[in-house]
PDB file of C-alpha atoms in Angstrom:
ATOM      1  CA  ASP A1357       0.000   0.000   0.000  1.00 62.00           C
ATOM      2  CA  ALA A1358       1.234   3.505  -0.822  1.00 81.00           C
ATOM      3  CA  GLY A1359       0.393   4.922   2.576  1.00 94.00           C
ATOM      4  CA  VAL A1360      -1.200   8.292   3.211  1.00 97.00           C
ATOM      5  CA  ILE A1361      -0.231  10.701   0.452  1.00 97.00           C
ATOM      6  CA  GLN A1362      -0.079  14.437   1.021  1.00 97.00           C
ATOM      7  CA  SER A1363       0.629  17.269  -1.370  1.00 97.00           C
ATOM      8  CA  PRO A1364       2.345  19.592  -1.647  1.00 97.00           C
ATOM      9  CA  ARG A1365       5.257  18.620   0.584  1.00 96.00           C
ATOM     10  CA  HIS A1366       6.359  22.213   0.807  1.00 96.00           C
ATOM     11  CA  GLU A1367       4.476  25.426   0.131  1.00 97.00           C
ATOM     12  CA  VAL A1368       5.733  28.969   0.415  1.00 97.00           C
ATOM     13  CA  THR A1369       3.185  31.686  -0.116  1.00 97.00           C
ATOM     14  CA  GLU A1370       2.512  35.280   0.703  1.00 97.00           C
ATOM     15  CA  MET A1371       0.101  36.550   3.297  1.00 97.00           C
ATOM     16  CA  GLY A1372      -3.402  36.817   1.933  1.00 96.00           C
ATOM     17  CA  GLN A1373      -3.060  34.035  -0.609  1.00 97.00           C
ATOM     18  CA  GLU A1374      -5.251  30.952  -0.637  1.00 97.00           C
ATOM     19  CA  VAL A1375      -3.575  27.675   0.305  1.00 98.00           C
ATOM     20  CA  THR A1376      -4.961  24.229  -0.451  1.00 98.00           C
ATOM     21  CA  LEU A1377      -3.452  21.104   1.068  1.00 98.00           C
ATOM     22  CA  ARG A1378      -4.446  17.701  -0.216  1.00 98.00           C
ATOM     23  CA  CYS A1379      -4.592  14.243   1.262  1.00 98.00           C
ATOM     24  CA  LYS A1380      -5.261  10.765  -0.059  1.00 98.00           C
ATOM     25  CA  PRO A1381      -5.907   8.286   2.772  1.00 97.00           C
ATOM     26  CA  ILE A1382      -5.015   4.607   2.730  1.00 97.00           C
ATOM     27  CA  SER A1383      -7.568   2.632   0.758  1.00 95.00           C
ATOM     28  CA  GLY A1384     -10.100   1.030   3.079  1.00 94.00           C
ATOM     29  CA  HIS A1385      -9.565   3.521   5.894  1.00 96.00           C
ATOM     30  CA  ASN A1386     -12.771   5.350   6.714  1.00 93.00           C
ATOM     31  CA  SER A1387     -11.456   7.899   9.215  1.00 94.00           C
ATOM     32  CA  LEU A1388      -9.294  10.851   8.208  1.00 96.00           C
ATOM     33  CA  PHE A1389      -7.620  13.386  10.442  1.00 95.00           C
ATOM     34  CA  TRP A1390      -5.929  16.742   9.843  1.00 97.00           C
ATOM     35  CA  TYR A1391      -3.289  17.799  12.385  1.00 96.00           C
ATOM     36  CA  ARG A1392      -1.105  20.867  12.665  1.00 96.00           C
ATOM     37  CA  GLN A1393       2.348  20.872  14.255  1.00 94.00           C
ATOM     38  CA  THR A1394       4.177  23.990  15.433  1.00 93.00           C
ATOM     39  CA  MET A1395       7.125  24.509  17.727  1.00 88.00           C
ATOM     40  CA  MET A1396       5.002  26.492  20.166  1.00 89.00           C
ATOM     41  CA  ARG A1397       1.923  24.287  20.365  1.00 89.00           C
ATOM     42  CA  GLY A1398       3.131  20.867  19.246  1.00 89.00           C
ATOM     43  CA  LEU A1399       0.598  18.622  17.494  1.00 91.00           C
ATOM     44  CA  GLU A1400      -3.041  19.632  17.454  1.00 92.00           C
ATOM     45  CA  LEU A1401      -6.076  18.020  15.876  1.00 92.00           C
ATOM     46  CA  LEU A1402      -7.820  20.391  13.486  1.00 95.00           C
ATOM     47  CA  ILE A1403     -10.660  18.215  12.237  1.00 95.00           C
ATOM     48  CA  TYR A1404     -11.537  14.597  11.654  1.00 93.00           C
ATOM     49  CA  PHE A1405     -13.910  12.831   9.305  1.00 95.00           C
ATOM     50  CA  ASN A1406     -15.597   9.478   9.616  1.00 93.00           C
ATOM     51  CA  ASN A1407     -17.115   8.002   6.459  1.00 94.00           C
ATOM     52  CA  ASN A1408     -16.531  11.374   4.735  1.00 94.00           C
ATOM     53  CA  VAL A1409     -18.565  13.252   7.353  1.00 94.00           C
ATOM     54  CA  PRO A1410     -16.880  15.857   9.590  1.00 93.00           C
ATOM     55  CA  ILE A1411     -17.236  14.663  13.183  1.00 90.00           C
ATOM     56  CA  ASP A1412     -15.190  17.106  15.250  1.00 88.00           C
ATOM     57  CA  ASP A1413     -13.954  20.416  13.860  1.00 90.00           C
ATOM     58  CA  SER A1414     -13.444  22.102  17.221  1.00 87.00           C
ATOM     59  CA  GLY A1415      -9.739  22.411  16.515  1.00 89.00           C
ATOM     60  CA  MET A1416     -10.172  24.489  13.370  1.00 92.00           C
ATOM     61  CA  PRO A1417      -8.683  27.848  14.356  1.00 85.00           C
ATOM     62  CA  GLU A1418     -11.128  30.170  12.670  1.00 82.00           C
ATOM     63  CA  ASP A1419     -13.289  30.728   9.642  1.00 89.00           C
ATOM     64  CA  ARG A1420     -10.249  31.107   7.426  1.00 95.00           C
ATOM     65  CA  PHE A1421      -9.789  27.345   7.671  1.00 96.00           C
ATOM     66  CA  SER A1422     -12.079  24.873   5.937  1.00 96.00           C
ATOM     67  CA  ALA A1423     -11.822  21.167   5.199  1.00 97.00           C
ATOM     68  CA  LYS A1424     -13.724  18.910   2.865  1.00 97.00           C
ATOM     69  CA  MET A1425     -13.863  15.233   2.098  1.00 97.00           C
ATOM     70  CA  PRO A1426     -15.878  14.815  -1.100  1.00 96.00           C
ATOM     71  CA  ASN A1427     -15.184  11.075  -1.298  1.00 94.00           C
ATOM     72  CA  ALA A1428     -13.434   8.293   0.554  1.00 94.00           C
ATOM     73  CA  SER A1429     -10.137   8.800  -1.237  1.00 95.00           C
ATOM     74  CA  PHE A1430      -9.590  12.544  -1.069  1.00 96.00           C
ATOM     75  CA  SER A1431      -9.625  15.420   1.391  1.00 98.00           C
ATOM     76  CA  THR A1432      -8.564  19.044   1.267  1.00 98.00           C
ATOM     77  CA  LEU A1433      -7.653  21.595   3.899  1.00 98.00           C
ATOM     78  CA  LYS A1434      -7.980  25.152   2.704  1.00 97.00           C
ATOM     79  CA  ILE A1435      -6.754  28.378   4.280  1.00 97.00           C
ATOM     80  CA  GLN A1436      -8.120  31.612   2.875  1.00 96.00           C
ATOM     81  CA  PRO A1437      -6.681  34.137   3.406  1.00 96.00           C
ATOM     82  CA  SER A1438      -3.433  32.786   4.788  1.00 96.00           C
ATOM     83  CA  GLU A1439      -1.484  34.568   7.534  1.00 96.00           C
ATOM     84  CA  PRO A1440       2.116  34.186   8.778  1.00 96.00           C
ATOM     85  CA  ARG A1441       0.872  32.535  11.990  1.00 95.00           C
ATOM     86  CA  ASP A1442      -0.502  29.687   9.858  1.00 96.00           C
ATOM     87  CA  SER A1443       3.074  28.608   9.104  1.00 97.00           C
ATOM     88  CA  ALA A1444       3.350  25.029  10.352  1.00 97.00           C
ATOM     89  CA  VAL A1445       3.563  21.431   9.235  1.00 96.00           C
ATOM     90  CA  TYR A1446       0.148  20.019   8.439  1.00 97.00           C
ATOM     91  CA  PHE A1447      -0.249  16.275   8.764  1.00 97.00           C
ATOM     92  CA  CYS A1448      -3.009  14.113   7.414  1.00 97.00           C
ATOM     93  CA  ALA A1449      -3.615  10.695   8.958  1.00 96.00           C
ATOM     94  CA  SER A1450      -6.063   7.891   8.335  1.00 96.00           C
ATOM     95  CA  SER A1451      -7.304   4.858  10.219  1.00 94.00           C
ATOM     96  CA  LYS A1452      -9.865   2.086  10.113  1.00 93.00           C
ATOM     97  CA  GLY A1453     -12.476   3.789  12.226  1.00 87.00           C
ATOM     98  CA  PRO A1454     -11.839   6.707  14.591  1.00 84.00           C
ATOM     99  CA  GLY A1455     -10.312   4.400  17.194  1.00 84.00           C
ATOM    100  CA  GLY A1456      -7.967   2.522  14.930  1.00 88.00           C
ATOM    101  CA  GLU A1457      -4.216   2.692  14.558  1.00 90.00           C
ATOM    102  CA  LEU A1458      -3.175   5.916  12.878  1.00 92.00           C
ATOM    103  CA  PHE A1459      -1.118   6.114   9.716  1.00 94.00           C
ATOM    104  CA  PHE A1460       0.374   9.532   8.997  1.00 95.00           C
ATOM    105  CA  GLY A1461       1.352  11.185   5.763  1.00 96.00           C
ATOM    106  CA  GLU A1462       4.743  12.842   5.380  1.00 94.00           C
ATOM    107  CA  GLY A1463       3.244  16.261   6.092  1.00 96.00           C
ATOM    108  CA  SER A1464       2.947  19.524   4.194  1.00 97.00           C
ATOM    109  CA  ARG A1465       5.285  22.251   5.402  1.00 97.00           C
ATOM    110  CA  LEU A1466       3.603  25.626   4.929  1.00 98.00           C
ATOM    111  CA  THR A1467       5.437  28.924   5.149  1.00 97.00           C
ATOM    112  CA  VAL A1468       3.409  32.116   4.878  1.00 97.00           C
ATOM    113  CA  LEU A1469       5.539  35.213   4.361  1.00 96.00           C
TER     114      LEU A1469
ATOM    115  CA  LYS B1052      -1.647  21.839  33.683  1.00 54.00           C
ATOM    116  CA  ASN B1053      -1.581  20.004  30.381  1.00 65.00           C
ATOM    117  CA  GLU B1054      -3.821  16.998  30.006  1.00 88.00           C
ATOM    118  CA  VAL B1055      -0.853  14.915  28.835  1.00 93.00           C
ATOM    119  CA  GLU B1056       2.549  15.293  30.455  1.00 95.00           C
ATOM    120  CA  GLN B1057       5.708  13.561  29.291  1.00 96.00           C
ATOM    121  CA  SER B1058       8.998  13.196  31.071  1.00 96.00           C
ATOM    122  CA  PRO B1059      11.752  13.768  30.537  1.00 97.00           C
ATOM    123  CA  GLN B1060      11.564  16.468  27.863  1.00 95.00           C
ATOM    124  CA  ASN B1061      15.099  15.697  26.727  1.00 97.00           C
ATOM    125  CA  LEU B1062      17.010  12.471  27.127  1.00 97.00           C
ATOM    126  CA  THR B1063      20.563  11.648  26.124  1.00 97.00           C
ATOM    127  CA  ALA B1064      21.866   8.099  26.267  1.00 96.00           C
ATOM    128  CA  GLN B1065      24.816   6.003  25.202  1.00 97.00           C
ATOM    129  CA  GLU B1066      24.306   3.214  22.727  1.00 97.00           C
ATOM    130  CA  GLY B1067      23.172   0.065  24.474  1.00 97.00           C
ATOM    131  CA  GLU B1068      21.490   1.769  27.415  1.00 97.00           C
ATOM    132  CA  PHE B1069      17.965   0.956  28.580  1.00 97.00           C
ATOM    133  CA  ILE B1070      15.671   3.953  28.105  1.00 97.00           C
ATOM    134  CA  THR B1071      12.356   4.852  29.716  1.00 98.00           C
ATOM    135  CA  ILE B1072      10.017   7.656  28.695  1.00 98.00           C
ATOM    136  CA  ASN B1073       7.007   8.394  30.857  1.00 98.00           C
ATOM    137  CA  CYS B1074       3.559   9.750  30.087  1.00 97.00           C
ATOM    138  CA  SER B1075       0.908  10.821  32.578  1.00 96.00           C
ATOM    139  CA  TYR B1076      -2.569  11.984  31.708  1.00 94.00           C
ATOM    140  CA  SER B1077      -5.411  13.515  33.657  1.00 89.00           C
ATOM    141  CA  VAL B1078      -8.521  12.582  31.682  1.00 80.00           C
ATOM    142  CA  GLY B1079     -10.467   9.419  30.996  1.00 82.00           C
ATOM    143  CA  ILE B1080      -9.240   7.759  27.842  1.00 87.00           C
ATOM    144  CA  SER B1081     -10.148   4.936  25.524  1.00 87.00           C
ATOM    145  CA  ALA B1082      -6.590   4.343  24.313  1.00 91.00           C
ATOM    146  CA  LEU B1083      -3.058   5.703  24.393  1.00 94.00           C
ATOM    147  CA  HIS B1084      -0.705   6.013  21.445  1.00 95.00           C
ATOM    148  CA  TRP B1085       3.062   6.226  21.292  1.00 97.00           C
ATOM    149  CA  LEU B1086       4.383   7.949  18.181  1.00 97.00           C
ATOM    150  CA  GLN B1087       7.886   8.422  16.807  1.00 97.00           C
ATOM    151  CA  GLN B1088       9.062  11.363  14.737  1.00 96.00           C
ATOM    152  CA  HIS B1089      12.541  11.591  13.240  1.00 91.00           C
ATOM    153  CA  PRO B1090      14.022  15.057  12.625  1.00 85.00           C
ATOM    154  CA  GLY B1091      12.362  16.647   9.619  1.00 79.00           C
ATOM    155  CA  GLY B1092      10.414  13.489   9.097  1.00 79.00           C
ATOM    156  CA  GLY B1093       6.996  12.050   9.265  1.00 88.00           C
ATOM    157  CA  ILE B1094       5.233  10.470  12.213  1.00 94.00           C
ATOM    158  CA  VAL B1095       5.047   6.754  12.794  1.00 94.00           C
ATOM    159  CA  SER B1096       2.693   5.033  15.183  1.00 94.00           C
ATOM    160  CA  LEU B1097       4.640   2.672  17.469  1.00 96.00           C
ATOM    161  CA  PHE B1098       1.912   1.405  19.763  1.00 95.00           C
ATOM    162  CA  MET B1099      -1.736   1.797  20.509  1.00 94.00           C
ATOM    163  CA  LEU B1100      -2.792   0.329  23.844  1.00 93.00           C
ATOM    164  CA  SER B1101      -5.660   0.453  26.281  1.00 91.00           C
ATOM    165  CA  SER B1102      -4.379  -1.966  28.920  1.00 92.00           C
ATOM    166  CA  GLY B1103      -1.382  -4.024  29.906  1.00 94.00           C
ATOM    167  CA  LYS B1104       1.742  -4.224  27.848  1.00 96.00           C
ATOM    168  CA  LYS B1105       2.823  -4.501  24.215  1.00 96.00           C
ATOM    169  CA  LYS B1106       6.208  -5.394  22.752  1.00 96.00           C
ATOM    170  CA  HIS B1107       7.628  -4.845  19.303  1.00 95.00           C
ATOM    171  CA  GLY B1108      11.265  -5.704  18.809  1.00 96.00           C
ATOM    172  CA  ARG B1109      13.298  -3.649  21.275  1.00 97.00           C
ATOM    173  CA  LEU B1110      10.346  -1.442  22.180  1.00 97.00           C
ATOM    174  CA  ILE B1111       7.980  -2.119  25.055  1.00 98.00           C
ATOM    175  CA  ALA B1112       4.963  -0.021  26.047  1.00 98.00           C
ATOM    176  CA  THR B1113       2.998  -0.373  29.259  1.00 97.00           C
ATOM    177  CA  ILE B1114      -0.068   1.351  30.592  1.00 96.00           C
ATOM    178  CA  ASN B1115      -1.661   1.536  34.040  1.00 95.00           C
ATOM    179  CA  ILE B1116      -5.203   2.796  33.603  1.00 91.00           C
ATOM    180  CA  GLN B1117      -5.840   3.230  37.337  1.00 92.00           C
ATOM    181  CA  GLU B1118      -2.756   5.393  37.763  1.00 94.00           C
ATOM    182  CA  LYS B1119      -3.241   7.160  34.406  1.00 94.00           C
ATOM    183  CA  HIS B1120       0.332   6.453  33.430  1.00 96.00           C
ATOM    184  CA  SER B1121       2.191   4.858  30.547  1.00 97.00           C
ATOM    185  CA  SER B1122       5.833   4.122  29.868  1.00 98.00           C
ATOM    186  CA  LEU B1123       7.773   3.489  26.689  1.00 98.00           C
ATOM    187  CA  HIS B1124      10.936   1.434  27.115  1.00 98.00           C
ATOM    188  CA  ILE B1125      13.726   0.939  24.603  1.00 97.00           C
ATOM    189  CA  THR B1126      16.134  -1.893  25.292  1.00 96.00           C
ATOM    190  CA  ALA B1127      19.671  -1.898  23.863  1.00 96.00           C
ATOM    191  CA  SER B1128      19.269   1.612  22.478  1.00 97.00           C
ATOM    192  CA  HIS B1129      20.871   2.498  19.153  1.00 96.00           C
ATOM    193  CA  PRO B1130      21.682   5.843  17.491  1.00 96.00           C
ATOM    194  CA  ARG B1131      18.902   5.200  14.978  1.00 95.00           C
ATOM    195  CA  ASP B1132      16.447   5.393  17.896  1.00 96.00           C
ATOM    196  CA  SER B1133      17.235   9.117  18.121  1.00 97.00           C
ATOM    197  CA  ALA B1134      13.925  10.835  17.513  1.00 97.00           C
ATOM    198  CA  VAL B1135      11.062  12.631  19.224  1.00 97.00           C
ATOM    199  CA  TYR B1136       8.693  10.279  21.022  1.00 98.00           C
ATOM    200  CA  ILE B1137       5.171  11.558  21.491  1.00 96.00           C
ATOM    201  CA  CYS B1138       2.481  10.233  23.789  1.00 96.00           C
ATOM    202  CA  ALA B1139      -1.125  10.859  22.758  1.00 94.00           C
ATOM    203  CA  VAL B1140      -4.379   9.911  24.433  1.00 93.00           C
ATOM    204  CA  ARG B1141      -7.723   9.293  22.753  1.00 89.00           C
ATOM    205  CA  GLY B1142     -10.931  10.572  24.281  1.00 79.00           C
ATOM    206  CA  GLY B1143     -13.373   8.338  26.043  1.00 69.00           C
ATOM    207  CA  GLY B1144     -16.455   8.603  23.892  1.00 65.00           C
ATOM    208  CA  GLY B1145     -18.816  10.583  21.708  1.00 63.00           C
ATOM    209  CA  THR B1146     -17.179  12.871  19.197  1.00 59.00           C
ATOM    210  CA  SER B1147     -14.057  12.932  21.370  1.00 64.00           C
ATOM    211  CA  TYR B1148     -13.510   9.242  20.613  1.00 70.00           C
ATOM    212  CA  GLY B1149     -11.425  10.062  17.560  1.00 76.00           C
ATOM    213  CA  LYS B1150      -9.685  13.059  19.084  1.00 83.00           C
ATOM    214  CA  LEU B1151      -6.075  12.678  20.177  1.00 88.00           C
ATOM    215  CA  THR B1152      -4.528  14.990  22.761  1.00 89.00           C
ATOM    216  CA  PHE B1153      -0.759  15.067  22.493  1.00 92.00           C
ATOM    217  CA  GLY B1154       2.069  15.382  24.962  1.00 93.00           C
ATOM    218  CA  GLN B1155       4.845  17.813  24.225  1.00 93.00           C
ATOM    219  CA  GLY B1156       7.222  15.072  23.146  1.00 94.00           C
ATOM    220  CA  THR B1157      10.499  13.682  24.454  1.00 97.00           C
ATOM    221  CA  ILE B1158      13.627  14.360  22.424  1.00 96.00           C
ATOM    222  CA  LEU B1159      15.859  11.293  22.579  1.00 97.00           C
ATOM    223  CA  THR B1160      19.473  11.361  21.442  1.00 97.00           C
ATOM    224  CA  VAL B1161      21.484   8.157  21.503  1.00 97.00           C
ATOM    225  CA  HIS B1162      25.234   8.542  21.068  1.00 97.00           C
ATOM    226  CA  PRO B1163      27.399   5.775  19.596  1.00 95.00           C
TER     227      PRO B1163
END
């Protein structure tokens, strides 16, 4: 299996621009998670989906962040407009059910100038 | 006080030493995860446990639900074990069932 695939691996953008991060979960996994990692706050859950439905989005910082999962094999995390404080590594992970073992993607490193 | 506390924050060892990393948590959980992250790298799940003990190669993880405490042990440590080890707990139920709360991580450096 190819594992969880994230793109882009690195993104550098200017403040105010729209950023879209993409994730393809492992086939057969029905839970998908978006995490953010920063030096100051460590790892934080942003949102998770079960069977393509958002279950808990309490970690989404504000309205500038949105996430979608249109089908079982694809999810996006969008930031519009981006701000320098959004600079972080964003990880996507998937599992068989919300309580299953987690498999992480390699992460997308975002830098907002 | 954080819900998940790890100790120590930094750990330096010589190759071959036995290593223990501790994790304490203050909330009810359904499971605890140990994760490994190499510098600049991705995150790998080492263990997921809700009771007792699990072993994988040189790694051993234990959990005491009553005491709200878990330990990760590495026997015969090797420089390739140098990484950040992160403890994470999963909520007890409802929508929090899928939500992980993370410790701050333990930076392990093993010298040859």
